[in-house]
């Protein structure tokens, strides 16, 4: 089975230690996590975790089922390849001088719609949001100027349209 | 077995101990009492435990309650005893330890219970909350440590949470796929004033086990079964956990399907039944493994296609379409691809399938299996100058009429017991399967004996493993349990030695093991003890032990280099099966 990147949206009860339980499960079973983003969801007491994991479909199915075995896990959505909005935010500090500043600003704003949030005589800090591959491309483009620092939030995702997401695997359904 | 049923059968607190109760209510109610009240409400009769600083408040009030506390000699013993109690009775086993080293000593039994899906509630003391995180004396993060080996665990932070947490813990331990649940309680919570919260409906948004299988899946399974010419059922521990013995028999007989048993499935189907294949897997019978190898349909039920059952996955049941019933959806499709996965309770699944299917015949297939079966798995008549452990197991089966509860340790003796003590009764076969925990046999026997007083419990143990937990002999003697310990003494860590013989050119590195004089040791603990070295003495010795109203010990000195046959090497397939005489 081919390995590809999957985006899982996991809704959990917001109890102490729940992130630890989820991460412990990934570690124990050898599932690879590429990115994690955690924050509050629409309902009080519910956190939303977005994981990007790589693996074949069988591994993702096993991850999903094992996640459901954790008491605090309420819902797991595999939103990969669905009609979803995927966004990540990155702060990037890049070397800049009088000679390069204009070029960097052009690349960042015209192509990637990044915003400048700070500047100093020898650097520029920009903020960019978008799907992860957009951030990757921006990084590739400005790498020649010398990147000093990168901070990325990890990916968050949401399905398009009026629905609240479809369950790819429901607890009591057949696999 | 639900929390409500247990609560209903629990003695009303006020009537059980009127004097103690009155005395208790005179004192301010504190967390320790709330905990005991909550345990009583769950119907707890026995706790296996060991005191220490963090749980002194609990021990202070425990005598006020109608709970029998069994003081073990090591917390590992408490955990395995609670496990043995649970396996023998079907009720939740409870063990108790102090913080720090007391708690870490429970790790092996908790893991043992996790791997074998045993309903266990482990209660540990914790340092006061004010010092949690400061590396205080005997502080250890036991909820962190047991995260991957519990079904769930709790750290109780407020006295008012004790009641609901205990209620949830028992519910989680005993429903769905059972498993161990740990409750860690800081000392200040045990000392805080509070009252037991009334029982409330349990609300666990993320926990809704599916008991009733989907009709459509059952219909698909029935269709697969109809198409099969060479069907086999593989029955596991789930049969016993869900009480599916009758349902299994009903389906097997109705559709004429032979039944293989996993190590923990033993007791789920009568072994003398024509349809019974006996144990399958690494040390399963050759005809049983062959039947799976040649099958065109395998129904796995209440089992998880563990590697000790399947061997090399790519060559397991190569011609079979596999249907799998299990209450844990994560087991479906985990190890083997299934054509029909069915989430649900084993009993309900089997009942629904039996109702769906018309009577079937598989005469040719059964005759073929009977032909393979004619090669006896082991020739007891084989001349031997030394005592044969297989013979001991066979005589034990005969003389107990197969009615005793048998616990085992881990190793060759465990496999001989599985093969030759042909246990037919659910909850009479108690063995550590998934974790393979040496040291399990003796404390598990203690727990089984307390759960089913008056019945004989035979602890079949090796000379190696018994030395890991033999201190519980003291507890067994103190409790006057009818535990008969049969030490199968081959002078070796026999199972490892066998692997060394077969796969490492007989390089018996560090497997020759000495022990004490077991008869003197048993006597020192206050047990009637004797040694048996010859075949002629076996029957008489077993009868002697049976006649003793209390514990007894027999050391069977057996041939040193006996092997367990047949054997499928680890990671190999049925085609690599090693028979006796190789
Ligand atoms: C706690 C633990 N340590 C090590 C092992 C590995 N092991 C499996 S069987 C075995 C030998 C057991 O020897 P003994 O108790 O004498 O039983 P025998 O095989 O000789 O019947 C060992 C060391 C284990 N299963 N459990
Ligand atoms: Mg031995």
Short mmCIF file of C-alpha atoms and ligand atoms in Angstrom, two decimals, chain B residues 76 108 409-414 416 435-439 461-468 488-497 511 513, ligand 1:
data_model
loop_
_atom_site.label_atom_id
_atom_site.label_comp_id
_atom_site.label_asym_id
_atom_site.label_seq_id
_atom_site.Cartn_x
_atom_site.Cartn_y
_atom_site.Cartn_z
CA UNK B 76 3.32 -8.11 42.35
CA UNK B 108 4.01 -6.29 35.70
CA UNK B 409 3.40 -20.16 35.22
CA UNK B 410 5.16 -19.62 31.90
CA UNK B 411 7.37 -22.07 30.11
CA UNK B 412 7.34 -25.69 29.04
CA UNK B 413 5.16 -26.83 31.94
CA UNK B 414 2.56 -24.28 30.82
CA UNK B 416 2.30 -29.39 28.77
CA UNK B 435 2.57 -11.09 28.34
CA UNK B 436 3.86 -14.56 29.27
CA UNK B 437 4.63 -13.49 32.82
CA UNK B 438 6.82 -15.86 34.81
CA UNK B 439 5.85 -15.65 38.46
CA UNK B 461 4.68 -24.03 37.88
CA UNK B 462 8.26 -24.42 36.73
CA UNK B 463 11.27 -24.58 38.98
CA UNK B 464 12.44 -21.27 37.50
CA UNK B 465 9.26 -19.21 37.58
CA UNK B 466 8.16 -20.40 41.00
CA UNK B 467 11.25 -18.76 42.43
CA UNK B 468 10.01 -15.39 41.19
CA UNK B 488 7.66 -29.30 37.46
CA UNK B 489 11.35 -29.38 38.22
CA UNK B 490 13.51 -29.95 35.18
CA UNK B 491 16.49 -28.04 36.56
CA UNK B 492 16.32 -25.66 33.62
CA UNK B 493 14.63 -22.57 32.38
CA UNK B 494 13.23 -25.22 30.14
CA UNK B 495 11.47 -23.25 27.45
CA UNK B 496 14.51 -21.09 26.82
CA UNK B 497 16.72 -24.18 26.90
CA UNK B 511 19.50 -21.64 31.53
CA UNK B 513 19.07 -23.06 37.19
C1 LIG C 1 9.36 -12.51 33.93
C2 LIG C 1 9.88 -13.32 32.81
N1 LIG C 1 11.21 -13.37 32.60
C3 LIG C 1 11.70 -14.14 31.58
C4 LIG C 1 10.86 -14.84 30.76
C5 LIG C 1 11.42 -15.66 29.61
N2 LIG C 1 11.10 -17.09 29.82
C6 LIG C 1 10.06 -17.71 29.24
S1 LIG C 1 9.90 -19.30 29.65
C7 LIG C 1 11.29 -19.23 30.61
C8 LIG C 1 11.78 -20.43 31.35
C9 LIG C 1 10.90 -20.81 32.47
O1 LIG C 1 11.56 -21.78 33.24
P1 LIG C 1 10.76 -22.63 34.30
O2 LIG C 1 9.96 -21.73 35.16
O3 LIG C 1 11.68 -23.56 34.98
O4 LIG C 1 9.72 -23.43 33.40
P2 LIG C 1 10.04 -24.59 32.32
O5 LIG C 1 10.09 -23.94 30.99
O6 LIG C 1 11.33 -25.22 32.69
O7 LIG C 1 8.87 -25.51 32.44
C10 LIG C 1 11.84 -17.96 30.58
C11 LIG C 1 13.07 -17.56 31.29
C12 LIG C 1 9.48 -14.71 31.01
N3 LIG C 1 8.56 -15.33 30.25
N4 LIG C 1 9.02 -13.97 32.04
#
